[in-house]
Tab-separated table of C-alpha atoms in Angstrom:
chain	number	residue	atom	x	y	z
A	1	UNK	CA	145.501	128.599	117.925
A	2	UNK	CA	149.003	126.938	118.924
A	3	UNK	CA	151.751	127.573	116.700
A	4	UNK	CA	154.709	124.978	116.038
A	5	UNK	CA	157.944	124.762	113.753
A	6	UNK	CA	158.635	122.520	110.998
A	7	UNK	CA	162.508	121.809	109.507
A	8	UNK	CA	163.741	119.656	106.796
A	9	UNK	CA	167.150	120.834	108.298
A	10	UNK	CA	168.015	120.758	104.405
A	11	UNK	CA	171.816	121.873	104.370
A	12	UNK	CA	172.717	125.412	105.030
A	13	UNK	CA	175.902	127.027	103.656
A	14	UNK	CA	178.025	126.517	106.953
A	15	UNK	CA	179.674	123.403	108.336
A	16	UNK	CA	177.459	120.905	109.481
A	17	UNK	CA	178.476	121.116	112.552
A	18	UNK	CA	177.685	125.321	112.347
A	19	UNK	CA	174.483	124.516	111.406
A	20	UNK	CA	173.511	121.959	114.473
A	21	UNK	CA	174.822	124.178	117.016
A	22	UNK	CA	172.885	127.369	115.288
A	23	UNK	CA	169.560	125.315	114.674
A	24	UNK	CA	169.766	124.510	118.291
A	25	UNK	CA	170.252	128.112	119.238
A	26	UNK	CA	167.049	129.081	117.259
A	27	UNK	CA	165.332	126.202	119.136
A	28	UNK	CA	166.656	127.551	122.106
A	29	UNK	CA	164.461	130.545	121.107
A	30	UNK	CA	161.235	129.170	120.286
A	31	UNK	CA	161.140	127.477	123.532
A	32	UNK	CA	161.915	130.505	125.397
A	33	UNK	CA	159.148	132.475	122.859
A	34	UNK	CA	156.354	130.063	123.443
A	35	UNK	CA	156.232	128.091	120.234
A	36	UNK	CA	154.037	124.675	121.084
A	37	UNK	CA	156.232	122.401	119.519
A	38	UNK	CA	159.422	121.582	117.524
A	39	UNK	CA	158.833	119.280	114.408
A	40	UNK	CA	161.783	118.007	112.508
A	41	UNK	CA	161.572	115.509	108.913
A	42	UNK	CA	163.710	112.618	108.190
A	43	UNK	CA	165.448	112.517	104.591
A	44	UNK	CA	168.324	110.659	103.263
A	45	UNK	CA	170.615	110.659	101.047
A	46	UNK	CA	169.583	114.603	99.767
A	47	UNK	CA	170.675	117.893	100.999
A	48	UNK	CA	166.870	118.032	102.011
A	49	UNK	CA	167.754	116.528	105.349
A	50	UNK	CA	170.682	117.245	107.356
A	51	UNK	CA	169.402	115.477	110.475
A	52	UNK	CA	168.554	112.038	108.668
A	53	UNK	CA	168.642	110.509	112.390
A	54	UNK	CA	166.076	112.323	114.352
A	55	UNK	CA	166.163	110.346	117.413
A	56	UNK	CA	169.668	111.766	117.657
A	57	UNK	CA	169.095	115.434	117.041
A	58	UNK	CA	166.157	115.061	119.618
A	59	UNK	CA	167.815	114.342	122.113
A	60	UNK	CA	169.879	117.217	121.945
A	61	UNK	CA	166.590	119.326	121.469
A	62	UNK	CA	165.431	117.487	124.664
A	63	UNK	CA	168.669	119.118	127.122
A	64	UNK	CA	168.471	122.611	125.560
A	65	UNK	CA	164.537	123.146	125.837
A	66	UNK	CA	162.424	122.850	129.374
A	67	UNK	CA	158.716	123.453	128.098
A	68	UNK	CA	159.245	123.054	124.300
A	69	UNK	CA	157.254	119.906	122.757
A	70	UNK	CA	158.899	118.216	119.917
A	71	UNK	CA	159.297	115.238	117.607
A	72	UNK	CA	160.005	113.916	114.106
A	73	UNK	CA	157.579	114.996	111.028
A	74	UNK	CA	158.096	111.863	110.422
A	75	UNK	CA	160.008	109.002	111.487
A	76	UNK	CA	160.095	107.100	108.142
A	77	UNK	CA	158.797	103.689	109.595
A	78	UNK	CA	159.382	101.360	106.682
A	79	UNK	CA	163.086	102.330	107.497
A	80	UNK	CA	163.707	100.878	111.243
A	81	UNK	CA	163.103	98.011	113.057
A	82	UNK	CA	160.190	98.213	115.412
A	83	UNK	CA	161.839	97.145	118.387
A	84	UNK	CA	164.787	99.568	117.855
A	85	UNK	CA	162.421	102.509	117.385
A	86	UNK	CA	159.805	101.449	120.255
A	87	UNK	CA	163.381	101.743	122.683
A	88	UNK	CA	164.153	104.851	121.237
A	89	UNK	CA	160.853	106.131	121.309
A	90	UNK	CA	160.448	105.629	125.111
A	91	UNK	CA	164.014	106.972	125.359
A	92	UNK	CA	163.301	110.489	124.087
A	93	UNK	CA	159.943	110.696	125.815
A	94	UNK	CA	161.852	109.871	129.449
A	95	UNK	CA	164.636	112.396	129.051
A	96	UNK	CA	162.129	115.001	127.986
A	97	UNK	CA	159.423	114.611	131.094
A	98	UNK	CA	156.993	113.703	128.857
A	99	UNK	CA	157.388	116.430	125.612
A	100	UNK	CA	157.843	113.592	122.537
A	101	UNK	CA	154.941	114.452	119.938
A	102	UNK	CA	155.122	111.328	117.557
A	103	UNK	CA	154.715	111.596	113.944
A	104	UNK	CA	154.966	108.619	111.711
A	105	UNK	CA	154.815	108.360	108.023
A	106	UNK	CA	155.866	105.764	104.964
A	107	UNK	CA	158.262	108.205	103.256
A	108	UNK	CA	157.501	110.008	100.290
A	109	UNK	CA	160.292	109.188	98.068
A	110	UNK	CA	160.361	106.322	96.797
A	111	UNK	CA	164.760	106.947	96.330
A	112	UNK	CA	165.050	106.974	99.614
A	113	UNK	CA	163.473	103.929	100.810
A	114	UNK	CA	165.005	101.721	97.911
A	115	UNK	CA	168.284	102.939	98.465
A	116	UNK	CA	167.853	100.785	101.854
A	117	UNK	CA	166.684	97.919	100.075
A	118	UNK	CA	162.793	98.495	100.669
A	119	UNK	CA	161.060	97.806	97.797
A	120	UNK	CA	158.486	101.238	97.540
A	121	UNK	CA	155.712	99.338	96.566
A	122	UNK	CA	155.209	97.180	100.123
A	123	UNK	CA	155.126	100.808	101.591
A	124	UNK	CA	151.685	100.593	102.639
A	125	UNK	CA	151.277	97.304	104.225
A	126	UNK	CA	155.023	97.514	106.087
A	127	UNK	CA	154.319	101.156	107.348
A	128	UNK	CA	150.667	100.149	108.940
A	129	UNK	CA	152.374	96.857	110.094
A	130	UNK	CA	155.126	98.578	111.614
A	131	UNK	CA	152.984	101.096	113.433
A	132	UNK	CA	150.677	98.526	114.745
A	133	UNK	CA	154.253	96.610	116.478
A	134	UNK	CA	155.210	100.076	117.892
A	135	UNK	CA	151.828	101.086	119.578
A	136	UNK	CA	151.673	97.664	120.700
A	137	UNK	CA	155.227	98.062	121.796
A	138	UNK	CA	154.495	101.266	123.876
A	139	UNK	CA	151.281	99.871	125.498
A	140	UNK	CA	152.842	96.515	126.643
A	141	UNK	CA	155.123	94.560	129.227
A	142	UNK	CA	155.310	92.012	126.611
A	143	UNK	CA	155.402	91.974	122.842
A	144	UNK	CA	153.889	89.082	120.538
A	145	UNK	CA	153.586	89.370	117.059
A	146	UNK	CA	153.028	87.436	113.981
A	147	UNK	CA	152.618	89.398	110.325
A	148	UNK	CA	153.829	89.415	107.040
A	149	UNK	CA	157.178	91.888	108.129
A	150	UNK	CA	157.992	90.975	111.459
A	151	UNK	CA	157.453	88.019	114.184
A	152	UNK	CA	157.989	88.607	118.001
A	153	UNK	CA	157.223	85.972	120.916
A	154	UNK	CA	157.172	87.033	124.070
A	155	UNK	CA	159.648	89.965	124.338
A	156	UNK	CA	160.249	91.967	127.073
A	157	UNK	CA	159.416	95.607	127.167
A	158	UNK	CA	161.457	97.230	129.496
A	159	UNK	CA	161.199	100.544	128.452
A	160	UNK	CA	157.826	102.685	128.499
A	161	UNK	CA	157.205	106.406	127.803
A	162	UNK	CA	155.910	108.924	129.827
A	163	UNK	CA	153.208	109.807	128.001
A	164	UNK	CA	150.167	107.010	128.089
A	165	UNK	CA	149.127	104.761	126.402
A	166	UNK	CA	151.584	106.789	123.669
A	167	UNK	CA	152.895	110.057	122.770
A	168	UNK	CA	151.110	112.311	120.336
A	169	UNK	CA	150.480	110.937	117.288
A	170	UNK	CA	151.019	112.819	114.166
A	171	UNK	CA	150.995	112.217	110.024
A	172	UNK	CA	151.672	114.573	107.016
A	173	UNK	CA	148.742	114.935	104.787
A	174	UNK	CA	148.135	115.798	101.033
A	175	UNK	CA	144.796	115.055	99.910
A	176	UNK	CA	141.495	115.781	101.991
A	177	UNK	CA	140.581	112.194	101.111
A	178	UNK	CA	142.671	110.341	104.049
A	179	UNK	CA	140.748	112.459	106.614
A	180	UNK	CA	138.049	110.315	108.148
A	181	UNK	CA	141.073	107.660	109.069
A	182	UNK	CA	143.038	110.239	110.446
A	183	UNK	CA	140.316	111.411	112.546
A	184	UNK	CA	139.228	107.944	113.572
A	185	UNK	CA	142.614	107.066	114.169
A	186	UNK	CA	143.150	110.569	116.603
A	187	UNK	CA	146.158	112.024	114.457
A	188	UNK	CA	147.487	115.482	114.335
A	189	UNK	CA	147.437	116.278	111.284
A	190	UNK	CA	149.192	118.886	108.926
A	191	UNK	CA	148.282	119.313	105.589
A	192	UNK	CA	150.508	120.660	103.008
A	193	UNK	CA	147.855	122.403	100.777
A	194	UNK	CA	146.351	125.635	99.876
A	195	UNK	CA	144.304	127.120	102.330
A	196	UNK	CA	140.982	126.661	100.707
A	197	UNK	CA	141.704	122.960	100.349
A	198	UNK	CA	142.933	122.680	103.592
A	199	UNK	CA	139.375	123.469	104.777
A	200	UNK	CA	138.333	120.511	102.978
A	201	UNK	CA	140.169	118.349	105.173
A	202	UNK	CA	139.399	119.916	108.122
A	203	UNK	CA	135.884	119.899	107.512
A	204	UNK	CA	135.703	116.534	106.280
A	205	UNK	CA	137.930	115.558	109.723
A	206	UNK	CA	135.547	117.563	112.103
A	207	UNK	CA	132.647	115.683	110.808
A	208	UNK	CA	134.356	112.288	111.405
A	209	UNK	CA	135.471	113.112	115.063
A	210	UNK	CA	132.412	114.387	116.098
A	211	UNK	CA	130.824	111.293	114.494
A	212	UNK	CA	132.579	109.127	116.720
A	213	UNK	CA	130.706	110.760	120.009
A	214	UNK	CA	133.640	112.475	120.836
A	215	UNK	CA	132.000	116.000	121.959
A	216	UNK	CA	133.704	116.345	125.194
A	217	UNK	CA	137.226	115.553	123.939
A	218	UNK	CA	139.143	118.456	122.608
A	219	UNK	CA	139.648	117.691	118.935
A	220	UNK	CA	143.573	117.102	118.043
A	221	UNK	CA	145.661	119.679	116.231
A	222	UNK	CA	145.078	120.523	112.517
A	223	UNK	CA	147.716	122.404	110.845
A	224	UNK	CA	148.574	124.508	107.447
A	225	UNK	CA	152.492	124.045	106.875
A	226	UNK	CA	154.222	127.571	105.264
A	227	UNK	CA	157.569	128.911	104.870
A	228	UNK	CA	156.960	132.317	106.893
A	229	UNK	CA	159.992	135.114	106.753
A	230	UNK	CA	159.335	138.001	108.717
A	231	UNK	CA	161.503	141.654	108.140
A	232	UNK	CA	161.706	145.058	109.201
A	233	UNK	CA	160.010	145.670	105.725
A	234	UNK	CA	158.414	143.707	102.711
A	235	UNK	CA	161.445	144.311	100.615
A	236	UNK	CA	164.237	143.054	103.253
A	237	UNK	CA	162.067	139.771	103.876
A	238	UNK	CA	160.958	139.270	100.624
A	239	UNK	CA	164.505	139.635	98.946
A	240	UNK	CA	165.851	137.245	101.955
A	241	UNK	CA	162.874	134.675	101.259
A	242	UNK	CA	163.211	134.647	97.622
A	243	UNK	CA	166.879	133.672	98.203
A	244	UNK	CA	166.541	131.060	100.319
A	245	UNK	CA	163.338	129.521	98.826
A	246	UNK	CA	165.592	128.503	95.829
A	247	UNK	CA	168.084	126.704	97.466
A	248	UNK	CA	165.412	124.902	99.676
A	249	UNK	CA	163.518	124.302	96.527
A	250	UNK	CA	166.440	122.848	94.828
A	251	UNK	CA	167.153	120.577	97.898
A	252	UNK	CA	163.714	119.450	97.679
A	253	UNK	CA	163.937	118.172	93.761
A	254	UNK	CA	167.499	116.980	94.073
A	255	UNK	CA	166.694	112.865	94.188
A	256	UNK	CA	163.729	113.718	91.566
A	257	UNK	CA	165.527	115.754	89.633
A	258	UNK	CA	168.900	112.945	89.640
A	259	UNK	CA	166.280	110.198	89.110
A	260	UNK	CA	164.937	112.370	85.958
A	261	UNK	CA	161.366	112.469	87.551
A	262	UNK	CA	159.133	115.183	88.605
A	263	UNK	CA	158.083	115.695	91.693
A	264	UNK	CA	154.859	114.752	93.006
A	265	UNK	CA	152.265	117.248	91.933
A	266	UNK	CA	150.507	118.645	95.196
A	267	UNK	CA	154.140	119.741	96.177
A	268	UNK	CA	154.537	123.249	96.492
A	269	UNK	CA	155.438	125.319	92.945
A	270	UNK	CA	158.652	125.883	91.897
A	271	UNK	CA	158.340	129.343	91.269
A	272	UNK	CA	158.153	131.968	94.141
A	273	UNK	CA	155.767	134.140	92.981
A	274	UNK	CA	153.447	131.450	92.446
A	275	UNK	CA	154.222	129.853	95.992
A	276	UNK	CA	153.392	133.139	97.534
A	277	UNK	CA	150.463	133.425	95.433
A	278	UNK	CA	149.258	130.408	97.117
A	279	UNK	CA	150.007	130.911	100.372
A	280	UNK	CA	153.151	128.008	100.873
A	281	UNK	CA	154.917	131.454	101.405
A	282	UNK	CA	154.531	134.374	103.682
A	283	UNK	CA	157.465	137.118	103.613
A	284	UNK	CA	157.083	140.503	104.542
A	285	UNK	CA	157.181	143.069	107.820
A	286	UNK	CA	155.144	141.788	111.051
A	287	UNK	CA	151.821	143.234	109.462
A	288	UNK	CA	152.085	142.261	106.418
A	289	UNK	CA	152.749	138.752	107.485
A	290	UNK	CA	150.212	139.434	110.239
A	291	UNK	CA	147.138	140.093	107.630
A	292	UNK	CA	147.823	137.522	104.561
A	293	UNK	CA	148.239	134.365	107.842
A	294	UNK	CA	144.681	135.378	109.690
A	295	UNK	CA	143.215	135.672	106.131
A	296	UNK	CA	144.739	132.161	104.979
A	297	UNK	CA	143.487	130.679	108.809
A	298	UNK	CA	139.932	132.296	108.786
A	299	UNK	CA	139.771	129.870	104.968
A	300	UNK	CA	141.339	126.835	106.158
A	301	UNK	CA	139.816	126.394	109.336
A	302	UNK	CA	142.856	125.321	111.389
A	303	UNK	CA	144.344	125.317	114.846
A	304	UNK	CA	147.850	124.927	114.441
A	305	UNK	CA	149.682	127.109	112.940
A	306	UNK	CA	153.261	125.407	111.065
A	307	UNK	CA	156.063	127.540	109.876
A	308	UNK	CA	159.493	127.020	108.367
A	309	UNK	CA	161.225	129.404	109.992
A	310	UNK	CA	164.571	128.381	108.971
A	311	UNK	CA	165.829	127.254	105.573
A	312	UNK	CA	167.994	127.632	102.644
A	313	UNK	CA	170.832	130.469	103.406
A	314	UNK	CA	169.128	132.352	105.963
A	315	UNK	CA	171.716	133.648	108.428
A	316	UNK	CA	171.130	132.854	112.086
A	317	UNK	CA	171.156	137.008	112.257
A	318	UNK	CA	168.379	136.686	109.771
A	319	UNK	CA	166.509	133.740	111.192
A	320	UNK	CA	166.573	134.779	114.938
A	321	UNK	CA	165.429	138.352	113.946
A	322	UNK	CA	162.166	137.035	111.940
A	323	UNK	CA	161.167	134.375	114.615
A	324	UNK	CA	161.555	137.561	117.623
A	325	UNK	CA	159.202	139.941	115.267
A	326	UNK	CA	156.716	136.620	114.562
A	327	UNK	CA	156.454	135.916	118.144
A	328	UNK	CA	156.196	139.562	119.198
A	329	UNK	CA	153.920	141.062	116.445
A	330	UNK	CA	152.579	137.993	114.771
A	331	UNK	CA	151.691	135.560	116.799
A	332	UNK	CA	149.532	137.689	119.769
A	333	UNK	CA	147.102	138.382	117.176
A	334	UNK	CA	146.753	135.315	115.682
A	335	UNK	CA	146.123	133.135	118.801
């Protein structure tokens, strides 16, 4: 079990500015804690993402960590141009030695990408055209392409990452029934679903790797995503949890909710009790957090264990003190 750290960086009630230098500081910490990785999202336009550039961030994340891995959760490919991204790809994998993890996605608003002129409904065939000129991008001296999106002849690739053929690959998932691509593909994958359908993917994933012959290759990382608040007691992280949960939740529906359309249904609930009733949430002291996380694993089968560990109004003070109790009481029994 490896455990990692997702953030929508979704606005905080400091200065922007505040909030970089403090979200740092916290990364700072899980690299010094042994956390396996660093994964941050890409929004626009919303108070759901503050870092809406995450080559940029990264790099900062890259000169305050040493063994820390990291990377976008995800680069919102229908957005860039591949030959930007391929440069600034190889860019963050160089300064790092090596620690890029990769994680590529379409976007799942459809606000977002239109209010950069993409038209939603190409998402598909632009995001696997896109990815198919970055791979190529990263695996060659020179780049030739002909599709529907983009035409290259002969460019020069000057640039190449550490990591080979690629860095990490990673994608967001929300239904088991992507999983036999994803494992033929080799993804990481997190899921953002309740535990017991979780295992659905994972099963269904296992099956397809091992199909493939690939018995003595360790099988990539699958993980269960969940906002995790850890307290002295139940009461002081459950009070500071409920808090924050609604401003992240509100950050979450703002485009929907402007747009006058729900969100997407396998989206975590609304409510908190009913988010910690299904597991999206886990607040309490160290053992209580402890039990209610090895139960949730043991059912969904996973090796990678994601947690929000900072979001809505939670303090630094408040932030830093729940990630030093989940790596000192938490996460020794869990691994």
């Amino acid at each position: 079990m490896k455990f990692g750290v997702f953030d929508h960086m979704d606005r905080a009630s400091t200065t922007l500015g505040e909030q970089f230098e403090t979200r740092l500081k916290l990364i700072e910490a899980y690299d010094s804690l042994g956390f396996h990785a660093y994964h941050v999202a890409e929004h626009h336009a919303t108070p759901l993402g503050m870092a809406p550039s995450p080559s940029v961030f990264l790099a900062a994340v890259a000169q305050r960590t040493r063994r820390l891995r990291f990377g976008p959760l995800v680069y919102t490919l229908n957005l860039y141009h591949p030959l930007r991204l391929i440069d600034e790809i190889c860019m963050i994998d160089q300064m790092s030695g090596g620690r890029l993890e990769l994680g590529v996605g379409r976007g799942i608003s459809p606000f977002e990408v239109g209010y950069y002129g993409v038209d939603p409904a190409t998402g598909p065939e632009r995001f696997a055209e896109t990815l198919a000129v970055i791979l190529k991008g990263l695996t060659t001296r020179s780049l030739s392409h002909e599709g529907q999106y983009f035409t290259f002849r002969d460019v020069p690739m000057e640039l190449e990452p550490v990591q080979r053929p690629h860095p990490p690959l990673w994608y967001g998932a929300n239904t088991p029934d992507s999983a036999e691509r994803l494992a033929r593909q080799g993804y990481n994958v997190v899921i953002g679903l309740p535990a017991p359908a979780v295992r659905a993917f994972v099963d269904r994933y296992r099956a397809a790797w091992q199909a493939q012959g690939r018995h003595d290759t360790a099988p990539p990382l699958l993980g269960l995503s969940r906002h995790v608040v850890v307290g002295d007691t139940d009461k002081e992280a459950i009070d500071a949890a409920r808090r924050a949960f609604k401003l992240w939740y509100g950050a979450l529906e703002h485009l929907w909710r402007k747009n006058g359309v729900g969100l997407p249904r396998q989206l975590i609930p609304a409510a908190f009790d009913d988010a910690v009733a299904g597991g999206y949430i886990v607040a309490g002291a160290a053992a209580t957090v402890r039990d209610r996380m090895r139960r949730d694993n043991d059912i969904a089968g996973i090796n990678y264990c994601l947690c929000r560990l900072a979001f809505g109004d939670l303090s630094y003070e408040e932030a830093s003190r729940s990630i030093a109790l989940f790596a000192r009481e938490v996460m020794p029994a869990l691994a």
